[in-house]
Structures are given as C-alpha cells and as structure tokens.
C-alpha cells in the first residue's frame, strides 16, 4: 500500500487529487475525492479501448492501472514534467497570464494545432475540452507539446464515433471548435491567444 502525503500533492480538480507516486517520480496517483466512481470507470474503459487500438501516447499520459493507497484506491498515470523536471503546468495557467502566453507564444502557437491534428489522426474522442485539463509540457526553452490529462472518452449511449472514422472526425472537429470559442470567451483580453487562434496560416 502506498502512503500519500500532502507534500506529494501536485494538483486538484473538482473530483480528484493528483499526487506524485511515492516510488516513481515520473508517475502520479489520482484519488477520487468527490462524486461517484462512474466517471473513473468510463475513463478507464476508454483507456483500455485506446490501448487495444494501439493509439499513440504522445499527447496523452499513459494509464497503468489502479493501486491501493492510504487514501483509498488510486489510478496511476504518467506524470507530465517539463524538460527541467518541473511538473508541467496547465494551459489555463499559461493563458491566464499575458506574460506567460507571450513568453511561450512560439511554442503554444505550434502546440495547439498539433494537439488538434493528434486527436484527429489518432481518433481520440474527448468530453468537453478544458484548458485546466490540458498541460503544456515544455520540451526546451521555446517549444512544448500539449497533453490532455483528464476528460477523454465518449459518454454517448451508443459510442458509434469510436468505430466509424467519419463520425469520429466530425465529433472531434465539433469539440475543437467549441474549445477554441470557449478559450476566446474565457480570455478576451489575451491578444496573443486571439492571434494564435485566428491567424490565417494555421
Ligand atoms: N498526468 C498529469 N501530469 C501532470 N499534472 C497532472 C496530471 N494529471 C493531472 N494533473 C494536474 O492535476 C490537476 C487535477 O487533475 P484532474 O484534472 O485529473 O482532476 P479532476 O478532479 O478530474 O478535474 P476536473 O475538475 O476537471 O474534474 C490538473 O488540472 C493538473 O494540473
Ligand atoms: Mg480536471
């Protein structure tokens, strides 16, 4: 049984707490602290589906199963870190600050369309895409990639998009469109973001 302590806590959402794995600093353990387990089961079933279909893990943390901890069962994933070892911060963090967006604008303006391409190419279905559920992994001083750390999968009763490419692409594009609109509405004063999302050479 793994012992988790507040010193290992690196992030917290509405439902889960995310801790550094006590025995492997490149993994994290997520503990459900609010709500029911159905979301977790849905997420894990979707991870199994992706594994079976040999999807690339380039922009998704890999899932390694569940373990017992002093706080109950937890799900083990890759812990995303920057090139300098820092735990990667969320896209929300970068977009909330004009300086951070500006400083990373070169990397972000490439990473955003790359994530879109990845989702389409690998046919990864997401629930609502949110900036707090995406981390920006800095791979050097000026470049980085985006990874979705939460809310992937399909909640449709009959998940036809998981099997038929045409519908998958349509769904991914629709989700992406909504994501971009939400970003622009959430950060109306972030001119750099506006430029990144509306530039003609995308
Ligand atoms: N694999 C990871 N690598 C690095 N940081 C992570 C990872 N997973 C989660 N985090 C951090 O922990 C935070 C909370 O994790 P997560 O989004 O899974 O919790 P949640 O409660 O399910 O979120 P929500 O409020 O969206 O339901 C994230 O916003 C992010 O900052
Ligand atoms: Mg989250």
PDB file of C-alpha atoms and ligand atoms in Angstrom:
ATOM      1  CA  UNK A   1       0.000   0.000   0.000  1.00  0.00           C
ATOM      2  CA  UNK A   2       1.357   3.415  -0.979  1.00  0.00           C
ATOM      3  CA  UNK A   3       1.393   6.239   1.546  1.00  0.00           C
ATOM      4  CA  UNK A   4       0.320   9.549   0.079  1.00  0.00           C
ATOM      5  CA  UNK A   5       1.002  12.762   1.923  1.00  0.00           C
ATOM      6  CA  UNK A   6       0.112  16.381   1.208  1.00  0.00           C
ATOM      7  CA  UNK A   7       3.773  17.050   0.313  1.00  0.00           C
ATOM      8  CA  UNK A   8       3.230  14.861  -2.782  1.00  0.00           C
ATOM      9  CA  UNK A   9       0.074  16.679  -3.911  1.00  0.00           C
ATOM     10  CA  UNK A  10       0.600  18.411  -7.268  1.00  0.00           C
ATOM     11  CA  UNK A  11      -2.907  19.198  -8.477  1.00  0.00           C
ATOM     12  CA  UNK A  12      -6.538  19.165  -7.522  1.00  0.00           C
ATOM     13  CA  UNK A  13      -9.676  19.344  -9.620  1.00  0.00           C
ATOM     14  CA  UNK A  14     -13.336  19.196  -8.668  1.00  0.00           C
ATOM     15  CA  UNK A  15     -13.284  15.417  -8.281  1.00  0.00           C
ATOM     16  CA  UNK A  16      -9.733  14.183  -7.875  1.00  0.00           C
ATOM     17  CA  UNK A  17      -6.450  14.872  -6.176  1.00  0.00           C
ATOM     18  CA  UNK A  18      -3.278  14.160  -8.063  1.00  0.00           C
ATOM     19  CA  UNK A  19      -0.184  13.000  -6.115  1.00  0.00           C
ATOM     20  CA  UNK A  20       3.371  12.202  -7.166  1.00  0.00           C
ATOM     21  CA  UNK A  21       3.842   8.424  -6.950  1.00  0.00           C
ATOM     22  CA  UNK A  22       5.989   7.859  -3.808  1.00  0.00           C
ATOM     23  CA  UNK A  23       8.206   5.311  -5.598  1.00  0.00           C
ATOM     24  CA  UNK A  24       8.411   6.740  -9.102  1.00  0.00           C
ATOM     25  CA  UNK A  25       8.572  10.489  -9.599  1.00  0.00           C
ATOM     26  CA  UNK A  26       7.527  10.135 -13.262  1.00  0.00           C
ATOM     27  CA  UNK A  27       4.137   8.711 -12.304  1.00  0.00           C
ATOM     28  CA  UNK A  28       1.162  10.185 -10.499  1.00  0.00           C
ATOM     29  CA  UNK A  29      -1.670   8.622  -8.500  1.00  0.00           C
ATOM     30  CA  UNK A  30      -5.146  10.137  -8.799  1.00  0.00           C
ATOM     31  CA  UNK A  31      -7.597   9.718  -5.926  1.00  0.00           C
ATOM     32  CA  UNK A  32     -11.307  10.389  -6.340  1.00  0.00           C
ATOM     33  CA  UNK A  33     -12.333  12.723  -3.520  1.00  0.00           C
ATOM     34  CA  UNK A  34     -15.768  13.863  -4.686  1.00  0.00           C
ATOM     35  CA  UNK A  35     -18.552  12.498  -6.845  1.00  0.00           C
ATOM     36  CA  UNK A  36     -19.083   8.899  -7.844  1.00  0.00           C
ATOM     37  CA  UNK A  37     -16.749   6.419  -9.495  1.00  0.00           C
ATOM     38  CA  UNK A  38     -18.680   6.152 -12.769  1.00  0.00           C
ATOM     39  CA  UNK A  39     -16.516   8.851 -14.421  1.00  0.00           C
ATOM     40  CA  UNK A  40     -13.371   6.952 -13.451  1.00  0.00           C
ATOM     41  CA  UNK A  41     -14.771   3.682 -14.791  1.00  0.00           C
ATOM     42  CA  UNK A  42     -15.743   5.350 -18.060  1.00  0.00           C
ATOM     43  CA  UNK A  43     -12.298   6.922 -18.371  1.00  0.00           C
ATOM     44  CA  UNK A  44     -10.516   3.655 -17.646  1.00  0.00           C
ATOM     45  CA  UNK A  45     -12.682   1.731 -20.113  1.00  0.00           C
ATOM     46  CA  UNK A  46     -11.769   4.284 -22.768  1.00  0.00           C
ATOM     47  CA  UNK A  47      -8.067   3.963 -21.935  1.00  0.00           C
ATOM     48  CA  UNK A  48      -8.402   0.198 -22.435  1.00  0.00           C
ATOM     49  CA  UNK A  49     -10.069   0.847 -25.785  1.00  0.00           C
ATOM     50  CA  UNK A  50      -7.175   3.107 -26.856  1.00  0.00           C
ATOM     51  CA  UNK A  51      -4.600   0.561 -25.705  1.00  0.00           C
ATOM     52  CA  UNK A  52      -6.331  -2.150 -27.727  1.00  0.00           C
ATOM     53  CA  UNK A  53      -6.324   0.074 -30.812  1.00  0.00           C
ATOM     54  CA  UNK A  54      -2.629   0.922 -30.453  1.00  0.00           C
ATOM     55  CA  UNK A  55      -3.183   4.626 -30.110  1.00  0.00           C
ATOM     56  CA  UNK A  56      -0.094   6.823 -29.721  1.00  0.00           C
ATOM     57  CA  UNK A  57       0.511   8.163 -26.182  1.00  0.00           C
ATOM     58  CA  UNK A  58       2.368  11.211 -27.428  1.00  0.00           C
ATOM     59  CA  UNK A  59      -0.280  13.631 -26.195  1.00  0.00           C
ATOM     60  CA  UNK A  60      -1.976  11.533 -23.532  1.00  0.00           C
ATOM     61  CA  UNK A  61      -0.491  10.336 -20.249  1.00  0.00           C
ATOM     62  CA  UNK A  62      -0.420   6.549 -20.200  1.00  0.00           C
ATOM     63  CA  UNK A  63      -2.614   4.712 -17.693  1.00  0.00           C
ATOM     64  CA  UNK A  64      -1.004   1.926 -15.604  1.00  0.00           C
ATOM     65  CA  UNK A  65      -3.941   0.563 -13.586  1.00  0.00           C
ATOM     66  CA  UNK A  66      -5.131   1.046 -10.014  1.00  0.00           C
ATOM     67  CA  UNK A  67      -3.224   0.758  -6.754  1.00  0.00           C
ATOM     68  CA  UNK A  68      -4.096   0.793  -3.081  1.00  0.00           C
ATOM     69  CA  UNK A  69      -3.108   3.828  -1.024  1.00  0.00           C
ATOM     70  CA  UNK A  70      -3.795   5.133   2.471  1.00  0.00           C
ATOM     71  CA  UNK A  71      -6.418   7.382   0.840  1.00  0.00           C
ATOM     72  CA  UNK A  72      -8.192   4.533  -0.935  1.00  0.00           C
ATOM     73  CA  UNK A  73      -7.749   3.197  -4.456  1.00  0.00           C
ATOM     74  CA  UNK A  74      -5.957   5.435  -6.916  1.00  0.00           C
ATOM     75  CA  UNK A  75      -5.313   5.401 -10.659  1.00  0.00           C
ATOM     76  CA  UNK A  76      -1.708   5.548 -11.867  1.00  0.00           C
ATOM     77  CA  UNK A  77      -0.749   7.696 -14.880  1.00  0.00           C
ATOM     78  CA  UNK A  78       2.394   9.215 -16.350  1.00  0.00           C
ATOM     79  CA  UNK A  79       3.210  12.414 -14.509  1.00  0.00           C
ATOM     80  CA  UNK A  80       3.933  15.041 -17.138  1.00  0.00           C
ATOM     81  CA  UNK A  81       7.099  17.026 -16.496  1.00  0.00           C
ATOM     82  CA  UNK A  82       8.923  19.787 -18.377  1.00  0.00           C
ATOM     83  CA  UNK A  83      12.457  19.382 -19.710  1.00  0.00           C
ATOM     84  CA  UNK A  84      13.838  20.848 -16.485  1.00  0.00           C
ATOM     85  CA  UNK A  85      11.976  18.348 -14.276  1.00  0.00           C
ATOM     86  CA  UNK A  86       9.231  20.744 -13.135  1.00  0.00           C
ATOM     87  CA  UNK A  87       5.721  19.280 -13.161  1.00  0.00           C
ATOM     88  CA  UNK A  88       4.096  20.674 -16.310  1.00  0.00           C
ATOM     89  CA  UNK A  89       1.537  23.407 -15.768  1.00  0.00           C
ATOM     90  CA  UNK A  90      -1.917  23.609 -17.268  1.00  0.00           C
ATOM     91  CA  UNK A  91      -2.843  25.524 -20.400  1.00  0.00           C
ATOM     92  CA  UNK A  92      -5.118  27.506 -18.062  1.00  0.00           C
ATOM     93  CA  UNK A  93      -2.015  28.634 -16.171  1.00  0.00           C
ATOM     94  CA  UNK A  94      -0.315  29.821 -19.372  1.00  0.00           C
ATOM     95  CA  UNK A  95      -3.367  31.545 -20.829  1.00  0.00           C
ATOM     96  CA  UNK A  96      -4.349  33.280 -17.588  1.00  0.00           C
ATOM     97  CA  UNK A  97      -1.211  35.391 -17.719  1.00  0.00           C
ATOM     98  CA  UNK A  98      -0.441  37.682 -20.645  1.00  0.00           C
ATOM     99  CA  UNK A  99       3.306  37.433 -19.871  1.00  0.00           C
ATOM    100  CA  UNK A 100       3.291  33.630 -19.779  1.00  0.00           C
ATOM    101  CA  UNK A 101       1.344  33.462 -23.049  1.00  0.00           C
ATOM    102  CA  UNK A 102       3.670  35.956 -24.671  1.00  0.00           C
ATOM    103  CA  UNK A 103       6.819  34.270 -23.439  1.00  0.00           C
ATOM    104  CA  UNK A 104       5.594  30.878 -24.705  1.00  0.00           C
ATOM    105  CA  UNK A 105       3.696  32.133 -27.741  1.00  0.00           C
ATOM    106  CA  UNK A 106       6.023  30.459 -30.236  1.00  0.00           C
ATOM    107  CA  UNK A 107       5.672  27.065 -28.563  1.00  0.00           C
ATOM    108  CA  UNK A 108       1.967  27.399 -27.832  1.00  0.00           C
ATOM    109  CA  UNK A 109       1.088  28.522 -31.352  1.00  0.00           C
ATOM    110  CA  UNK A 110       2.575  25.266 -32.669  1.00  0.00           C
ATOM    111  CA  UNK A 111       1.396  23.039 -29.822  1.00  0.00           C
ATOM    112  CA  UNK A 112      -2.294  23.998 -30.129  1.00  0.00           C
ATOM    113  CA  UNK A 113      -2.757  22.920 -33.784  1.00  0.00           C
ATOM    114  CA  UNK A 114      -0.542  19.865 -33.123  1.00  0.00           C
ATOM    115  CA  UNK A 115      -2.948  18.663 -30.449  1.00  0.00           C
ATOM    116  CA  UNK A 116      -5.855  19.097 -32.837  1.00  0.00           C
ATOM    117  CA  UNK A 117      -4.018  17.046 -35.505  1.00  0.00           C
ATOM    118  CA  UNK A 118      -3.153  14.375 -32.950  1.00  0.00           C
ATOM    119  CA  UNK A 119      -6.781  13.958 -31.858  1.00  0.00           C
ATOM    120  CA  UNK A 120      -7.970  13.648 -35.459  1.00  0.00           C
ATOM    121  CA  UNK A 121      -5.161  11.342 -36.548  1.00  0.00           C
ATOM    122  CA  UNK A 122      -5.465   9.020 -33.547  1.00  0.00           C
ATOM    123  CA  UNK A 123      -9.270   9.390 -33.419  1.00  0.00           C
ATOM    124  CA  UNK A 124      -9.240  10.258 -29.737  1.00  0.00           C
ATOM    125  CA  UNK A 125     -12.675  11.342 -28.541  1.00  0.00           C
ATOM    126  CA  UNK A 126     -12.840  13.814 -25.678  1.00  0.00           C
ATOM    127  CA  UNK A 127     -15.596  15.106 -23.456  1.00  0.00           C
ATOM    128  CA  UNK A 128     -15.663  18.912 -23.221  1.00  0.00           C
ATOM    129  CA  UNK A 129     -12.102  20.141 -23.759  1.00  0.00           C
ATOM    130  CA  UNK A 130     -10.968  22.495 -20.999  1.00  0.00           C
ATOM    131  CA  UNK A 131      -7.740  24.447 -20.502  1.00  0.00           C
ATOM    132  CA  UNK A 132      -7.443  23.159 -16.925  1.00  0.00           C
ATOM    133  CA  UNK A 133      -7.379  19.571 -18.215  1.00  0.00           C
ATOM    134  CA  UNK A 134      -4.585  20.153 -20.700  1.00  0.00           C
ATOM    135  CA  UNK A 135      -0.958  20.572 -19.641  1.00  0.00           C
ATOM    136  CA  UNK A 136       1.765  22.298 -21.613  1.00  0.00           C
ATOM    137  CA  UNK A 137       4.923  20.202 -21.422  1.00  0.00           C
ATOM    138  CA  UNK A 138       7.891  22.442 -22.170  1.00  0.00           C
ATOM    139  CA  UNK A 139      10.382  20.326 -24.095  1.00  0.00           C
ATOM    140  CA  UNK A 140      13.014  23.068 -24.299  1.00  0.00           C
ATOM    141  CA  UNK A 141      13.265  26.814 -23.703  1.00  0.00           C
ATOM    142  CA  UNK A 142      10.896  27.775 -26.525  1.00  0.00           C
ATOM    143  CA  UNK A 143       8.981  24.645 -27.541  1.00  0.00           C
ATOM    144  CA  UNK A 144       6.416  22.373 -25.984  1.00  0.00           C
ATOM    145  CA  UNK A 145       3.577  19.956 -26.514  1.00  0.00           C
ATOM    146  CA  UNK A 146       0.078  19.806 -25.078  1.00  0.00           C
ATOM    147  CA  UNK A 147      -1.241  16.683 -23.351  1.00  0.00           C
ATOM    148  CA  UNK A 148      -4.808  16.022 -22.251  1.00  0.00           C
ATOM    149  CA  UNK A 149      -4.721  14.794 -18.645  1.00  0.00           C
ATOM    150  CA  UNK A 150      -8.435  14.493 -17.940  1.00  0.00           C
ATOM    151  CA  UNK A 151     -11.861  14.033 -19.544  1.00  0.00           C
ATOM    152  CA  UNK A 152     -11.124  11.839 -22.527  1.00  0.00           C
ATOM    153  CA  UNK A 153     -13.606   9.279 -23.852  1.00  0.00           C
ATOM    154  CA  UNK A 154     -17.121   9.119 -25.051  1.00  0.00           C
ATOM    155  CA  UNK A 155     -20.254   9.309 -22.929  1.00  0.00           C
ATOM    156  CA  UNK A 156     -22.634   8.578 -25.818  1.00  0.00           C
ATOM    157  CA  UNK A 157     -25.021   5.732 -25.079  1.00  0.00           C
ATOM    158  CA  UNK A 158     -24.038   4.077 -28.337  1.00  0.00           C
ATOM    159  CA  UNK A 159     -20.454   5.245 -28.970  1.00  0.00           C
ATOM    160  CA  UNK A 160     -20.579   4.956 -32.760  1.00  0.00           C
ATOM    161  CA  UNK A 161     -17.761   7.540 -33.072  1.00  0.00           C
ATOM    162  CA  UNK A 162     -15.340   5.079 -31.500  1.00  0.00           C
ATOM    163  CA  UNK A 163     -15.768   2.824 -34.506  1.00  0.00           C
ATOM    164  CA  UNK A 164     -16.638   4.892 -37.550  1.00  0.00           C
ATOM    165  CA  UNK A 165     -13.914   7.316 -38.631  1.00  0.00           C
ATOM    166  CA  UNK A 166     -16.233   9.693 -40.427  1.00  0.00           C
ATOM    167  CA  UNK A 167     -18.279  10.319 -37.271  1.00  0.00           C
ATOM    168  CA  UNK A 168     -15.172  10.420 -35.086  1.00  0.00           C
ATOM    169  CA  UNK A 169     -13.632  13.209 -37.141  1.00  0.00           C
ATOM    170  CA  UNK A 170     -16.870  15.188 -37.165  1.00  0.00           C
ATOM    171  CA  UNK A 171     -17.183  14.880 -33.411  1.00  0.00           C
ATOM    172  CA  UNK A 172     -13.545  15.828 -32.763  1.00  0.00           C
ATOM    173  CA  UNK A 173     -13.819  18.901 -35.012  1.00  0.00           C
ATOM    174  CA  UNK A 174     -17.021  19.967 -33.264  1.00  0.00           C
ATOM    175  CA  UNK A 175     -15.429  19.605 -29.818  1.00  0.00           C
ATOM    176  CA  UNK A 176     -12.348  21.504 -31.004  1.00  0.00           C
ATOM    177  CA  UNK A 177     -14.412  24.349 -32.418  1.00  0.00           C
ATOM    178  CA  UNK A 178     -16.210  24.700 -29.107  1.00  0.00           C
ATOM    179  CA  UNK A 179     -12.897  24.558 -27.245  1.00  0.00           C
ATOM    180  CA  UNK A 180     -11.466  27.445 -29.290  1.00  0.00           C
ATOM    181  CA  UNK A 181     -14.632  29.519 -28.846  1.00  0.00           C
ATOM    182  CA  UNK A 182     -14.539  28.909 -25.085  1.00  0.00           C
ATOM    183  CA  UNK A 183     -10.873  29.907 -24.916  1.00  0.00           C
ATOM    184  CA  UNK A 184     -11.560  33.169 -26.746  1.00  0.00           C
ATOM    185  CA  UNK A 185     -14.538  33.894 -24.474  1.00  0.00           C
ATOM    186  CA  UNK A 186     -12.624  32.982 -21.288  1.00  0.00           C
ATOM    187  CA  UNK A 187      -9.526  35.051 -22.097  1.00  0.00           C
ATOM    188  CA  UNK A 188     -10.995  38.003 -24.045  1.00  0.00           C
ATOM    189  CA  UNK A 189      -8.031  40.255 -23.200  1.00  0.00           C
ATOM    190  CA  UNK A 190      -5.383  37.765 -24.271  1.00  0.00           C
ATOM    191  CA  UNK A 191      -4.453  39.272 -27.647  1.00  0.00           C
ATOM    192  CA  UNK A 192      -1.722  36.732 -28.243  1.00  0.00           C
ATOM    193  CA  UNK A 193      -4.240  33.888 -27.904  1.00  0.00           C
ATOM    194  CA  UNK A 194      -6.606  35.646 -30.297  1.00  0.00           C
ATOM    195  CA  UNK A 195      -3.787  35.957 -32.831  1.00  0.00           C
ATOM    196  CA  UNK A 196      -2.803  32.318 -32.372  1.00  0.00           C
ATOM    197  CA  UNK A 197      -6.333  31.047 -32.956  1.00  0.00           C
ATOM    198  CA  UNK A 198      -7.262  33.306 -35.831  1.00  0.00           C
ATOM    199  CA  UNK A 199      -4.029  33.558 -37.851  1.00  0.00           C
ATOM    200  CA  UNK A 200      -4.582  32.634 -41.496  1.00  0.00           C
ATOM    201  CA  UNK A 201      -1.608  30.261 -41.866  1.00  0.00           C
ATOM    202  CA  UNK A 202      -2.962  27.696 -39.393  1.00  0.00           C
TER     203      UNK A 202
HETATM  204  N1  LIG B   1      -0.728  13.356 -15.662  1.00  0.00           N
HETATM  205  C1  LIG B   1      -0.572  14.558 -15.121  1.00  0.00           C
HETATM  206  N2  LIG B   1       0.617  15.205 -15.181  1.00  0.00           N
HETATM  207  C2  LIG B   1       0.766  16.441 -14.617  1.00  0.00           C
HETATM  208  N3  LIG B   1      -0.212  17.086 -13.964  1.00  0.00           N
HETATM  209  C3  LIG B   1      -1.426  16.498 -13.867  1.00  0.00           C
HETATM  210  C4  LIG B   1      -1.666  15.214 -14.448  1.00  0.00           C
HETATM  211  N4  LIG B   1      -2.947  14.881 -14.207  1.00  0.00           N
HETATM  212  C5  LIG B   1      -3.479  15.899 -13.514  1.00  0.00           C
HETATM  213  N5  LIG B   1      -2.589  16.881 -13.300  1.00  0.00           N
HETATM  214  C6  LIG B   1      -2.836  18.139 -12.564  1.00  0.00           C
HETATM  215  O1  LIG B   1      -3.790  17.899 -11.540  1.00  0.00           O
HETATM  216  C7  LIG B   1      -4.982  18.652 -11.761  1.00  0.00           C
HETATM  217  C8  LIG B   1      -6.195  17.842 -11.341  1.00  0.00           C
HETATM  218  O2  LIG B   1      -6.252  16.594 -12.039  1.00  0.00           O
HETATM  219  P1  LIG B   1      -7.560  16.136 -12.833  1.00  0.00           P
HETATM  220  O3  LIG B   1      -7.892  17.141 -13.879  1.00  0.00           O
HETATM  221  O4  LIG B   1      -7.364  14.753 -13.282  1.00  0.00           O
HETATM  222  O5  LIG B   1      -8.659  16.207 -11.664  1.00  0.00           O
HETATM  223  P2  LIG B   1     -10.259  16.263 -11.786  1.00  0.00           P
HETATM  224  O6  LIG B   1     -10.788  16.455 -10.415  1.00  0.00           O
HETATM  225  O7  LIG B   1     -10.710  15.056 -12.536  1.00  0.00           O
HETATM  226  O8  LIG B   1     -10.518  17.550 -12.638  1.00  0.00           O
HETATM  227  P3  LIG B   1     -11.965  18.204 -13.034  1.00  0.00           P
HETATM  228  O9  LIG B   1     -12.182  19.338 -12.085  1.00  0.00           O
HETATM  229  O10 LIG B   1     -11.692  18.704 -14.423  1.00  0.00           O
HETATM  230  O11 LIG B   1     -12.980  17.118 -12.984  1.00  0.00           O
HETATM  231  C9  LIG B   1      -4.932  19.023 -13.257  1.00  0.00           C
HETATM  232  O12 LIG B   1      -5.660  20.196 -13.512  1.00  0.00           O
HETATM  233  C10 LIG B   1      -3.432  19.200 -13.478  1.00  0.00           C
HETATM  234  O13 LIG B   1      -2.999  20.455 -13.003  1.00  0.00           O
HETATM  235 MG1  LIG B   2      -9.528  18.081 -14.415  1.00  0.00          MG
END
